Short mmCIF file of C-alpha atoms in Angstrom, two decimals:
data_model
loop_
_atom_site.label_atom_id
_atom_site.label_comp_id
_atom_site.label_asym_id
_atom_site.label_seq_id
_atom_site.Cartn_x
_atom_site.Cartn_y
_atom_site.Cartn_z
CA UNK S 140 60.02 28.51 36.11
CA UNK S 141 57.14 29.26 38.48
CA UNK S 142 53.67 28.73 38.08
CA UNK S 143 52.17 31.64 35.45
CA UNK S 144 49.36 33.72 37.03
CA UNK S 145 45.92 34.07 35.51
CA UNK S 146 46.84 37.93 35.05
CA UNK S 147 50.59 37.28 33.02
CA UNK S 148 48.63 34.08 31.22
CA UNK S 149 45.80 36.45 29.54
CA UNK S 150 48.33 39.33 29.38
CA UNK S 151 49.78 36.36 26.80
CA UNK S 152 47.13 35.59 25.00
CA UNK S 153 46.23 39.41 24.67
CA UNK S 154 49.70 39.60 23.03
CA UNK S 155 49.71 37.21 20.73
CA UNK S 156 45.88 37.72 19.53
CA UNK S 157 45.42 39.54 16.42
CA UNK S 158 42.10 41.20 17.43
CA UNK S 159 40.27 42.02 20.17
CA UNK S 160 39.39 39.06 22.50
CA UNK S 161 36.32 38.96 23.96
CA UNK S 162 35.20 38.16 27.44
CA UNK S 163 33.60 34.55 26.12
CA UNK S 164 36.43 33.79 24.35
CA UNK S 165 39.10 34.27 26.75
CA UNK S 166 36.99 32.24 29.25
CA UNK S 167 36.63 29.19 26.72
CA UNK S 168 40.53 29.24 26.27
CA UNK S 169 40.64 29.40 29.91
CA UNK S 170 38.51 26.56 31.08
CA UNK S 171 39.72 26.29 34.36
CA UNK S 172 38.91 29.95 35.56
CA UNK S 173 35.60 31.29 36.39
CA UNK S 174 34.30 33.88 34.32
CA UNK S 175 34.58 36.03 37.09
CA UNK S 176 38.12 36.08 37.78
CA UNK S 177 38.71 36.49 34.13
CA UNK S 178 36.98 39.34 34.27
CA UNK S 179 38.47 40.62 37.20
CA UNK S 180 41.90 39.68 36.08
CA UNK S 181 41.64 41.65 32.80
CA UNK S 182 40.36 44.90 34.96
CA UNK S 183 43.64 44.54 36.73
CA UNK S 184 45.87 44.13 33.89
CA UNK S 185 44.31 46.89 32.33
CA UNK S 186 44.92 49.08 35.23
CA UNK S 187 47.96 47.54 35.86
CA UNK S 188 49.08 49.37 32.58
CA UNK S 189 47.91 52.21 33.35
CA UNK S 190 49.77 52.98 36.34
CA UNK S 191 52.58 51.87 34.82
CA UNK S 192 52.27 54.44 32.29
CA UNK S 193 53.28 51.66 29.39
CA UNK S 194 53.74 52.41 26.16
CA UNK S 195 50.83 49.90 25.28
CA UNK S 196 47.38 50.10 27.04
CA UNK S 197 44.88 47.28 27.22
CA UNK S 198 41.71 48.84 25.48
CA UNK S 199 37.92 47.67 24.97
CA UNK S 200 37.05 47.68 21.32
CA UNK S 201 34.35 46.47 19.09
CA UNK S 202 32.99 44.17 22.09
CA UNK S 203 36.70 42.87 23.37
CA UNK S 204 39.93 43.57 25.00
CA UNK S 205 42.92 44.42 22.75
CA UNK S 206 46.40 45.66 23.52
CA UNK S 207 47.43 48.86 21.46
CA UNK S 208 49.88 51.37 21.97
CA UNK S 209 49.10 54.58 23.73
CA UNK S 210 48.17 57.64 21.38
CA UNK S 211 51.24 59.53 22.78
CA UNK S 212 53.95 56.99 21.39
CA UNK S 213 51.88 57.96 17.12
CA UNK S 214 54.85 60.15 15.95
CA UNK S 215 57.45 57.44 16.59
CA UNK S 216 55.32 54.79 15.40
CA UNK S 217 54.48 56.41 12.58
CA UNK S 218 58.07 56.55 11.18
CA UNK S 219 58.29 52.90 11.58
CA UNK S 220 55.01 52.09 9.98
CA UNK S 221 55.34 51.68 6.16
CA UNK S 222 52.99 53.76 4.09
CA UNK S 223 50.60 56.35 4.55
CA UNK S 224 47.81 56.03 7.22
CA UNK S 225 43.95 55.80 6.77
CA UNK S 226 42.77 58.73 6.12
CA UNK S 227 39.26 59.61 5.47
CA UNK S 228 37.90 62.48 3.42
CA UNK S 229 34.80 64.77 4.53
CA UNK S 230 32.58 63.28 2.71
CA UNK S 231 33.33 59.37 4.03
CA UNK S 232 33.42 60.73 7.90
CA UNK S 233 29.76 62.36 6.89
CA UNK S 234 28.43 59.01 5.10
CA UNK S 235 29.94 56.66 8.27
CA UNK S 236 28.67 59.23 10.63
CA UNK S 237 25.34 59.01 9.42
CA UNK S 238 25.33 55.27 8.83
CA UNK S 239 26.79 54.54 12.14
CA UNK S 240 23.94 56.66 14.12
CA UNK S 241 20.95 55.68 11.88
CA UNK S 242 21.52 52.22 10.66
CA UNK S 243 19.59 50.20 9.23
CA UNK S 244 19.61 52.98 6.51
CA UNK S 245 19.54 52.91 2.79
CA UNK S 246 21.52 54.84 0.44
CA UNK S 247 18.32 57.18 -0.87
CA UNK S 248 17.90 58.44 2.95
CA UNK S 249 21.59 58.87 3.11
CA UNK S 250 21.24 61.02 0.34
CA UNK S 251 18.95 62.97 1.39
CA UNK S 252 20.44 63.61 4.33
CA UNK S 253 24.02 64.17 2.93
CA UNK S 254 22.05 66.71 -0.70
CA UNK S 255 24.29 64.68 -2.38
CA UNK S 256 25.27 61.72 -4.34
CA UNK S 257 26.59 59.65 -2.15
CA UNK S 258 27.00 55.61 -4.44
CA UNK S 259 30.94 56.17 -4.29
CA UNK S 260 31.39 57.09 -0.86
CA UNK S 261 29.94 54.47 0.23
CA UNK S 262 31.54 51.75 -2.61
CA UNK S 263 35.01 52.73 -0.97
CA UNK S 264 33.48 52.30 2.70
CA UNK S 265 32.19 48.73 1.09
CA UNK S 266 35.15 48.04 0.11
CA UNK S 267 37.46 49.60 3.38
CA UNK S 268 34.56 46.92 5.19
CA UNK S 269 33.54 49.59 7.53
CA UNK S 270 30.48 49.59 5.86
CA UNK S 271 28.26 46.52 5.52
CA UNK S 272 24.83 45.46 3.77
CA UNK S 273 22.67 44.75 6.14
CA UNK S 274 19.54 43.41 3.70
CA UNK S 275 16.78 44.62 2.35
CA UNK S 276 13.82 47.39 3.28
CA UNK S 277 10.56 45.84 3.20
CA UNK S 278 9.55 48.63 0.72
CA UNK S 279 8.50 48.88 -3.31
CA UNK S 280 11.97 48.32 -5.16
CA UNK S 281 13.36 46.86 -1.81
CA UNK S 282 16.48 49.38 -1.75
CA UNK S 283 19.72 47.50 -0.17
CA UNK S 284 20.08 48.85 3.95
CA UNK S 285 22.97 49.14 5.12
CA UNK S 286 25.05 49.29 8.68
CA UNK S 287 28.22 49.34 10.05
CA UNK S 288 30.40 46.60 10.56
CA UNK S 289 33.08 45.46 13.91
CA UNK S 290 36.02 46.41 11.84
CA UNK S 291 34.11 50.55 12.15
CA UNK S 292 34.48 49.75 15.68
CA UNK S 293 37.71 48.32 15.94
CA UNK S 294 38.80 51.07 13.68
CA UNK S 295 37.32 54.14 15.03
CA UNK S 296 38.61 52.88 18.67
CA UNK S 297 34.74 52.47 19.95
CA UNK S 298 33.84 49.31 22.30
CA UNK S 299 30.36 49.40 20.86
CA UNK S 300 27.63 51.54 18.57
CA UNK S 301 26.56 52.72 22.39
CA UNK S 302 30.15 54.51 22.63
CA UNK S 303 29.92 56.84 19.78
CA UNK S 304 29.90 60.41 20.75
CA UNK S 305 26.42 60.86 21.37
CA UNK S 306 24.60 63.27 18.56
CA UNK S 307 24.72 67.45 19.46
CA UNK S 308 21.02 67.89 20.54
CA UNK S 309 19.87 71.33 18.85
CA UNK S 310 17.56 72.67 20.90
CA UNK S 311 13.55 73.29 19.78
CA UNK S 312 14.47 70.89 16.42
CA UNK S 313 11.30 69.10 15.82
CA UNK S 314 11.01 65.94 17.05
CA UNK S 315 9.48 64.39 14.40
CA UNK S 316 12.34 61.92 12.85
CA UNK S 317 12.94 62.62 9.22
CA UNK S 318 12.41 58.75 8.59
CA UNK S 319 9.99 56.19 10.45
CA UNK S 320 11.44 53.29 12.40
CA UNK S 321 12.69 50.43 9.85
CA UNK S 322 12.23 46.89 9.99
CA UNK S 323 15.40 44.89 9.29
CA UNK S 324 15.34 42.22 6.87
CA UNK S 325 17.17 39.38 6.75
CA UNK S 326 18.66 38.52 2.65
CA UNK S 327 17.50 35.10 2.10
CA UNK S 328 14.78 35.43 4.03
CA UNK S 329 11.25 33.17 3.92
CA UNK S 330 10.22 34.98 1.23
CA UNK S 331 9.91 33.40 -2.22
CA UNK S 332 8.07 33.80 -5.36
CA UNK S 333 10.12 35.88 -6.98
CA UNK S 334 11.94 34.37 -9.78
CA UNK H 97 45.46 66.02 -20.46
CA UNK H 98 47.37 68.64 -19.43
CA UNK H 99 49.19 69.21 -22.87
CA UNK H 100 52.88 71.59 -22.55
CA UNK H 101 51.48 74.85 -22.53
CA UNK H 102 53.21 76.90 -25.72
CA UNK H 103 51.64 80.01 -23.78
CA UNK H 104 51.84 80.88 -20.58
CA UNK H 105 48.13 81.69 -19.31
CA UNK H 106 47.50 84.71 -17.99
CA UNK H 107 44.35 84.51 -16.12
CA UNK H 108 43.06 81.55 -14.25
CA UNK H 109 40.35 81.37 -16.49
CA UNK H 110 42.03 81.12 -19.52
CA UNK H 111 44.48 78.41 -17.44
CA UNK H 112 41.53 76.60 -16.78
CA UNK H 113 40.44 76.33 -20.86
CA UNK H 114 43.78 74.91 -22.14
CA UNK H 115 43.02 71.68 -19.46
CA UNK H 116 44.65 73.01 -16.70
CA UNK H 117 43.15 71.19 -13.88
CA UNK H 118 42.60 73.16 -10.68
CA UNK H 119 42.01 71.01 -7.36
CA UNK H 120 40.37 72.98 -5.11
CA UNK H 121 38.25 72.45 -1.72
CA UNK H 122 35.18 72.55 -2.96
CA UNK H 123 31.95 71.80 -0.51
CA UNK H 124 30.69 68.50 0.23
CA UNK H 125 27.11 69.52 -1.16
CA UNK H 126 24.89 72.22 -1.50
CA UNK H 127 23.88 71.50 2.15
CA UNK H 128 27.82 72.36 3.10
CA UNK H 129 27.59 75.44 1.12
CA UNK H 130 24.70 76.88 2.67
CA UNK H 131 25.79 76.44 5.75
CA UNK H 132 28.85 78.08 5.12
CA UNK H 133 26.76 81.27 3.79
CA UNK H 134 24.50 81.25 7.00
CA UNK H 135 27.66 81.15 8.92
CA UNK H 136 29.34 83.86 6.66
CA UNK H 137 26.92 85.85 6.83
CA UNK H 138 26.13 85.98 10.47
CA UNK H 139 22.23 85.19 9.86
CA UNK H 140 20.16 82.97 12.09
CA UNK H 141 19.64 79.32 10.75
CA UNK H 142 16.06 79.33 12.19
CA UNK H 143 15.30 83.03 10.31
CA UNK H 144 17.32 82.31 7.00
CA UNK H 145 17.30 85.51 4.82
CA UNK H 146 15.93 83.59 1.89
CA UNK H 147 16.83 86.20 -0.73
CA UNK H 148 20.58 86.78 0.29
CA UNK H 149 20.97 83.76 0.69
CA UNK H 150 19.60 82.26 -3.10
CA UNK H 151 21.69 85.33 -4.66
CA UNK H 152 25.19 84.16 -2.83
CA UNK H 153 24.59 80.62 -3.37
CA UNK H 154 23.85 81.68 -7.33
CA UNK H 155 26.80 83.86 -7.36
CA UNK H 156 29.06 80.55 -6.10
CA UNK H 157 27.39 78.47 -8.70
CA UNK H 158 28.81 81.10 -11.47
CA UNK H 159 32.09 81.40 -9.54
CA UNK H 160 32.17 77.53 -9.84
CA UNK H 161 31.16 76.95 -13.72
CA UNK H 162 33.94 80.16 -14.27
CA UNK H 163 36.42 77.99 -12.63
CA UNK H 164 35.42 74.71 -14.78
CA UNK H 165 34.67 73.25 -11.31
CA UNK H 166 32.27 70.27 -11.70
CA UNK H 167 28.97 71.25 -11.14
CA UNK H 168 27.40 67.75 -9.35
CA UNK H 169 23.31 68.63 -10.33
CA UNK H 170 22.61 68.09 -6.14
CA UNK H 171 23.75 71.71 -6.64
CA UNK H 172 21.60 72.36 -9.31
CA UNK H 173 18.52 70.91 -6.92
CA UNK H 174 19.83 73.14 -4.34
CA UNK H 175 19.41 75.96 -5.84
CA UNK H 176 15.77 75.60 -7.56
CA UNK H 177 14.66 74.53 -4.27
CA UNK H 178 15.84 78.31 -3.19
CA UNK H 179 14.19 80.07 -5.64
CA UNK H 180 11.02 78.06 -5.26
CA UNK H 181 10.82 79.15 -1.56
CA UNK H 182 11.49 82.47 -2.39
CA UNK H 183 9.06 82.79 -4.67
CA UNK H 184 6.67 80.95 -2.16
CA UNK H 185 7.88 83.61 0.11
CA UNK H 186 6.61 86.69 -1.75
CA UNK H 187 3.02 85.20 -2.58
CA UNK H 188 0.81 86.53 -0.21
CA UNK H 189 -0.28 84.03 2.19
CA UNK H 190 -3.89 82.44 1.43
CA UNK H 191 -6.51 83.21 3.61
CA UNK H 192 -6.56 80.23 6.31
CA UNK H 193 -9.48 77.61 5.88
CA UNK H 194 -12.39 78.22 8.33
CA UNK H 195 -12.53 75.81 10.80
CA UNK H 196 -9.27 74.74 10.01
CA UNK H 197 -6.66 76.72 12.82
CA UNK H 198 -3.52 75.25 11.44
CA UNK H 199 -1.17 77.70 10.78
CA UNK H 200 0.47 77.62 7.41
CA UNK H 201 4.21 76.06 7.51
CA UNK H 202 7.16 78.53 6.71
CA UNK H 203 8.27 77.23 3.43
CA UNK H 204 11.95 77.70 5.13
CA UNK H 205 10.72 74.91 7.87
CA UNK H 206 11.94 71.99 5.50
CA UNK H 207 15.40 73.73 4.37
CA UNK H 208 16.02 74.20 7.90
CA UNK H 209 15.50 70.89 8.98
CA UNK H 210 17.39 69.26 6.90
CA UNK H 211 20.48 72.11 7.49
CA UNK H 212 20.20 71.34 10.75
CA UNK H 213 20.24 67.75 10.82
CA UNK H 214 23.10 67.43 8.50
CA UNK H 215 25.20 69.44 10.57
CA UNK H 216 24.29 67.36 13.41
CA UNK H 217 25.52 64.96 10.73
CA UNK H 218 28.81 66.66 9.34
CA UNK H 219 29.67 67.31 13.05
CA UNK H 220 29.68 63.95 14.63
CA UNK H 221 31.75 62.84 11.21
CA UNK H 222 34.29 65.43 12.16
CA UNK H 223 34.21 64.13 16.24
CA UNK H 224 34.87 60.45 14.48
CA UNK H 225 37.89 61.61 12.18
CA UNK H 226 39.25 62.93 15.24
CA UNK H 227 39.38 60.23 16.94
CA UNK H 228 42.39 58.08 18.24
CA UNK H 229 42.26 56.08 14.91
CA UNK H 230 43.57 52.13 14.91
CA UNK H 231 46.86 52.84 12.14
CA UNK H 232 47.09 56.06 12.98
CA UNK H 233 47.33 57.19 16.47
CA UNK H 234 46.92 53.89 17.72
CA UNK H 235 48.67 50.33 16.94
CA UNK H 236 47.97 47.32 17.83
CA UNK H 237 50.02 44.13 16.85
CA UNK H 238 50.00 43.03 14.00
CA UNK H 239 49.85 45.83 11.83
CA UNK H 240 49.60 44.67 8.12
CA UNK H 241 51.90 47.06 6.29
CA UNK H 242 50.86 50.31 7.98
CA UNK H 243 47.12 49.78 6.91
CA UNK H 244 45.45 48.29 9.96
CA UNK H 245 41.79 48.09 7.78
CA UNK H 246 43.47 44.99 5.89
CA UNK H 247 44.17 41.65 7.62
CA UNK H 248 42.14 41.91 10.42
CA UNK H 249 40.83 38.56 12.05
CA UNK H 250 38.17 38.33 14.17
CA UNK H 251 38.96 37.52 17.58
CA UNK H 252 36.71 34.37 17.76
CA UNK H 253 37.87 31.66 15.26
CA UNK H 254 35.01 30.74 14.19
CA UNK H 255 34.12 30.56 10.25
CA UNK H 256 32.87 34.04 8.65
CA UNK H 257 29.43 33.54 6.70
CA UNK H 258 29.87 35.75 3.97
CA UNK H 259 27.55 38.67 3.38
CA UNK H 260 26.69 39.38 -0.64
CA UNK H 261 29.05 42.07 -1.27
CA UNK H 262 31.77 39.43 -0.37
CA UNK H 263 29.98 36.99 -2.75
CA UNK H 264 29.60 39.04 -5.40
CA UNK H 265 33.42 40.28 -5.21
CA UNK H 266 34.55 36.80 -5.56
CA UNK H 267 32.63 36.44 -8.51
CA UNK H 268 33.82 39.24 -9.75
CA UNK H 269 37.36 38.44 -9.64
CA UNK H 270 36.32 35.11 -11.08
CA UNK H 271 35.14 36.85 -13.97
CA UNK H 272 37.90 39.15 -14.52
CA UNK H 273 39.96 36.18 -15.19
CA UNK H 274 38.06 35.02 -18.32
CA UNK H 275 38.73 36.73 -21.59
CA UNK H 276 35.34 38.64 -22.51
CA UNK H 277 34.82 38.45 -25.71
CA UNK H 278 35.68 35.03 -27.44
CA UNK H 279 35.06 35.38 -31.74
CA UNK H 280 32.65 33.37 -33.74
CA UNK H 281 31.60 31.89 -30.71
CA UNK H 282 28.34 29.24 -31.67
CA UNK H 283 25.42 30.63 -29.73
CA UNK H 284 23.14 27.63 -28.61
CA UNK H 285 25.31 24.75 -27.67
CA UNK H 286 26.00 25.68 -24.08
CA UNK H 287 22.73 26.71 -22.64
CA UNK H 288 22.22 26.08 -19.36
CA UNK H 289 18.92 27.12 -16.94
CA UNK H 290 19.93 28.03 -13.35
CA UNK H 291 17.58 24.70 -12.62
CA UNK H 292 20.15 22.75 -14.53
CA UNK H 293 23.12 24.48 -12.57
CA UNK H 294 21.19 23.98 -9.51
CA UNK H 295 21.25 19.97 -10.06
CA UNK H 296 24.88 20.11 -11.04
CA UNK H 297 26.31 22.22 -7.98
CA UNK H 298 24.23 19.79 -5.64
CA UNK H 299 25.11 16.80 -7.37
CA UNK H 300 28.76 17.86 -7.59
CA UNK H 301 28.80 18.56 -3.39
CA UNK H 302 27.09 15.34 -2.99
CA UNK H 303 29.20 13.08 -0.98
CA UNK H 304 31.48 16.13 -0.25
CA UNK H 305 31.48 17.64 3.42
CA UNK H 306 32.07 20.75 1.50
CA UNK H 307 33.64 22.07 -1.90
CA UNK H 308 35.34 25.82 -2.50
CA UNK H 309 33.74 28.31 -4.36
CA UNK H 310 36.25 28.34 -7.10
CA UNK H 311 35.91 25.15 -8.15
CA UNK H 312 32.69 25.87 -8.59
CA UNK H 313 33.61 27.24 -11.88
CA UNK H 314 35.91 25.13 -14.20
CA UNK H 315 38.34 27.12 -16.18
CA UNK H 316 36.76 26.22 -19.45
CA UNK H 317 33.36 27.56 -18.82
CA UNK H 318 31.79 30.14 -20.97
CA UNK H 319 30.41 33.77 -19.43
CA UNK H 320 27.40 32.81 -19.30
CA UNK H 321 27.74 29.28 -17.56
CA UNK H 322 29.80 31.16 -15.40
CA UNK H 323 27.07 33.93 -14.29
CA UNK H 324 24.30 31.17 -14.39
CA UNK H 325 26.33 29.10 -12.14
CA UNK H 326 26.54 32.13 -9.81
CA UNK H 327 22.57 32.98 -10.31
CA UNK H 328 22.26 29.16 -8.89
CA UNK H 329 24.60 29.64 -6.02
CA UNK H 330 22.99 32.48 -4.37
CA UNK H 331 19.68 30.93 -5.36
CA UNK H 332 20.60 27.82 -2.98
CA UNK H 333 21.41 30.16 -0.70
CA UNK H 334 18.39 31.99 -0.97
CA UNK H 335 16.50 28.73 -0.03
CA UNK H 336 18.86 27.64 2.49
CA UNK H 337 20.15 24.54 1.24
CA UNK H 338 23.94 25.98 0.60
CA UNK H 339 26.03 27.98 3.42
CA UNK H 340 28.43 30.37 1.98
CA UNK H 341 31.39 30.34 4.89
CA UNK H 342 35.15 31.67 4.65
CA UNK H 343 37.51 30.72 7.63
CA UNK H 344 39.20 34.02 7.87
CA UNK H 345 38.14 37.42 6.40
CA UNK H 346 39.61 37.56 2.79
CA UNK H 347 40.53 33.53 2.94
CA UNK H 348 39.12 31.00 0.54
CA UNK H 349 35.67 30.85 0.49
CA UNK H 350 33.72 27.37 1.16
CA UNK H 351 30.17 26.34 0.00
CA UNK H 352 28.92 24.06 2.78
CA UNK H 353 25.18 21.75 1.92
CA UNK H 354 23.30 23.50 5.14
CA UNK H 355 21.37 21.30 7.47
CA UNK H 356 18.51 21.88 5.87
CA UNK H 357 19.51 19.36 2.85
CA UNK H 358 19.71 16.26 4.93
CA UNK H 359 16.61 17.05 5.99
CA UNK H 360 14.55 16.14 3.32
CA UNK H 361 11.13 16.49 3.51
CA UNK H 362 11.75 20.32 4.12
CA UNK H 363 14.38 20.95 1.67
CA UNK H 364 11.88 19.55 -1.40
CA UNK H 365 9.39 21.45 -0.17
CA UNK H 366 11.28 24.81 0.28
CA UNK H 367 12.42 23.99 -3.97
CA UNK H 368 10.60 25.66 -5.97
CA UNK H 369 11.88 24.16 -8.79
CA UNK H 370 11.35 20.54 -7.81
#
């Protein structure tokens, strides 16, 4: 057998990963490449798909590199997938829309944003982990903030919060924000005194 | 329950008495609502005919309680706000301050904020749903039974500290597995102050590199020891001299002594309970 290239080595360990790999991580399995040409090799392999016109496609997600199919091969995947796919109602696309764009954000301002109750919603999103709690607000009753988490990205196909769709500006809105700038705070933080 | 219906209804409404339950597509919230009336209707958001609008949104409210639809009370809210800026809308506008140029707010200017930035809202939900979604447009390898949410490693091997909704989960589950309610059970014998479990969970990792959160709690331990036990966990946590830390998302959970406990000048003085 010859001598693997760097390209058909990470094209390997892109395979057999169960999550996107990021940059940093495929250099520290790959201690004997620069950074660089790990980089660079990735680009190519990615692009090296694409012409190809593979079935899979090497995609950056939630901060890494991760080999999924392409969206044209979903109806014959789909009949070999067991059981029914995610699907998300109105009301949990609102709730993660507004957490994704506004986090840190707490479930009152939510509400108000959303006119409606909105503690199951975001149980379920809890639970689905594409939600996450993110601490506290540094205000009277300190109400839990929350955020989203890398499983929202890896889900909803986004390589970082800076890739979602950005917001549909309505012109002449006001532009004072609904809700002033919010510190984020740590749980266990410093603070004690409290029994 | 749906019981077998001896008659056959003959109206909806009547249907909708005997326990028939009706699913349909209701709104979100009173937000979705009106903006389905301002579209209906053809109006402009920024010029909202206030009293068309109140009397179709009341109408809908009736249709809805006819139908035996639940009526969340955000709708309720809703609609009080409308007649209060109705009724703000008729009063004749008091003379302006003198001195004071600021022109009086339209009492619409709040209502049409907040329409407007939830459909920013409702709109970049529907651009996410439509996305290529990982399990269903998209695969990637493995995928866990058809549900790619569940099983998911992170990329970078590293252990997982645990945020509290993961904590409290755990404990949850722990608890689930105890009977509740044990009879003529002797109140008194088995009290325990989180101080008390504080000393034991430290003493019991002493000597240990690390221990797992279940055997934190012995199998013959009462509620109560149980929950205190738990209270003293996430206090340690709270002052840093426990890490919480799984290996892999949903794996066993470990309770590591942090660095902060072999130091140990700071860790007495971070105790409050020393």
């Amino acid at each position: 057998m010859h001598f693997p290239s760097l390209n058909a080595i990470i094209e390997g360990l892109l395979f057999v990963s169960d999550g996107p790999m990021t940059l940093d991580r495929l250099t520290e399995l790959l201690p004997d490449y620069e950074r660089a040409s790990v980089r660079l090799a990735v680009q190519e392999l990615r692009d090296d798909y694409e012409q190809r016109g593979a079935g899979v496609h090497l995609v950056e997600v939630a901060g890494g590199w991760q080999l999924r199919t392409v969206p044209e091969l979903m109806p014959y995947l789909s009949r070999m997938v067991k059981g029914r796919p995610a699907r998300f109602s109105q009301s949990a696309l609102e709730t993660l829309a507004i957490v994704a764009y506004r986090q840190p954000i707490t479930r009152q301002e939510i509400e108000y944003l959303r006119g409606v109750d909105t503690g199951a919603v975001l149980k379920t999103l809890l639970e689905k982990k594409l939600v996450k709690i993110l601490g506290k607000k540094d205000i009277p009753g300190r109400p839990i903030i929350y955020g989203t988490t890398r499983e929202f990205l890896e889900v909803f196909n986004l390589k970082d919060l800076k890739g979602l769709p950005t917001l549909r500006e309505i012109q002449s809105l006001d532009e004072v924000p609904i809700f002033e700038v919010q510190e984020e705070l740590p749980l266990g933080g410093e603070q004690r005194g409290e029994p | 329950m749906p019981q077998a219906a001896e008659t056959i209804p003959t109206s909806l409404f009547e249907g909708a008495d005997q326990g028939y339950s009706i699913k349909l597509d209701a709104f979100e919230g009173p937000l979705d609502l009106l903006l389905h009336l301002i579209r209906k209707n053809e109006v402009d958001i920024y010029d909202i005919p206030i009293s068309l609008i109140t009397r179709q949104y009341l109408d809908y409210l009736k249709l809805m309680k006819e139908l035996n639809l639940d009526l969340a009370g955000d709708f309720l809210v809703m609609a009080s706000t409308l007649l209060q800026i109705k009724s703000r809308m008729l009063l004749p506008l008091p003379e302006p301050e003198e001195g004071e140029g600021e022109e009086q707010e339209d009492p619409r200017a709040e209502l049409v904020r907040r329409l407007i930035e939830y459909q920013r809202y409702r709109d970049a939900g529907l651009e996410l749903g439509a996305r290529e979604l990982l399990g269903r447009e998209v695969f990637a390898r493995p995928c866990a039974d058809g549900c790619c949410l569940e099983g998911f490693v992170p990329a970078d091997d590293g252990p997982i500290e645990l945020d509290l909704f993961e904590l409290s989960e755990a404990f949850n589950q722990l608890l689930a597995r105890i009977p509740t309610a044990r009879a003529h059970e002797v109140a008194g014998q088995d009290t325990l102050s989180i101080v008390d479990a504080i000393n034991e969970i430290l003493s019991r990792l002493d000597g240990h590199e690390s221990m797992e959160f279940e055997s934190l709690f012995l199998d013959d331990m009462s509620r109560e020891r149980m929950i205190v036990t738990f209270l003293a966990l996430l206090e340690l946590c709270r002052i840093k001299l426990l890490k919480v830390i799984q290996n892999s998302r949903y794996g066993a959970i470990h309770i590591f002594p942090s660095v902060a406990a072999t130091d140990n000048d700071g860790a007495s003085d971070a105790l409050p309970f020393a």
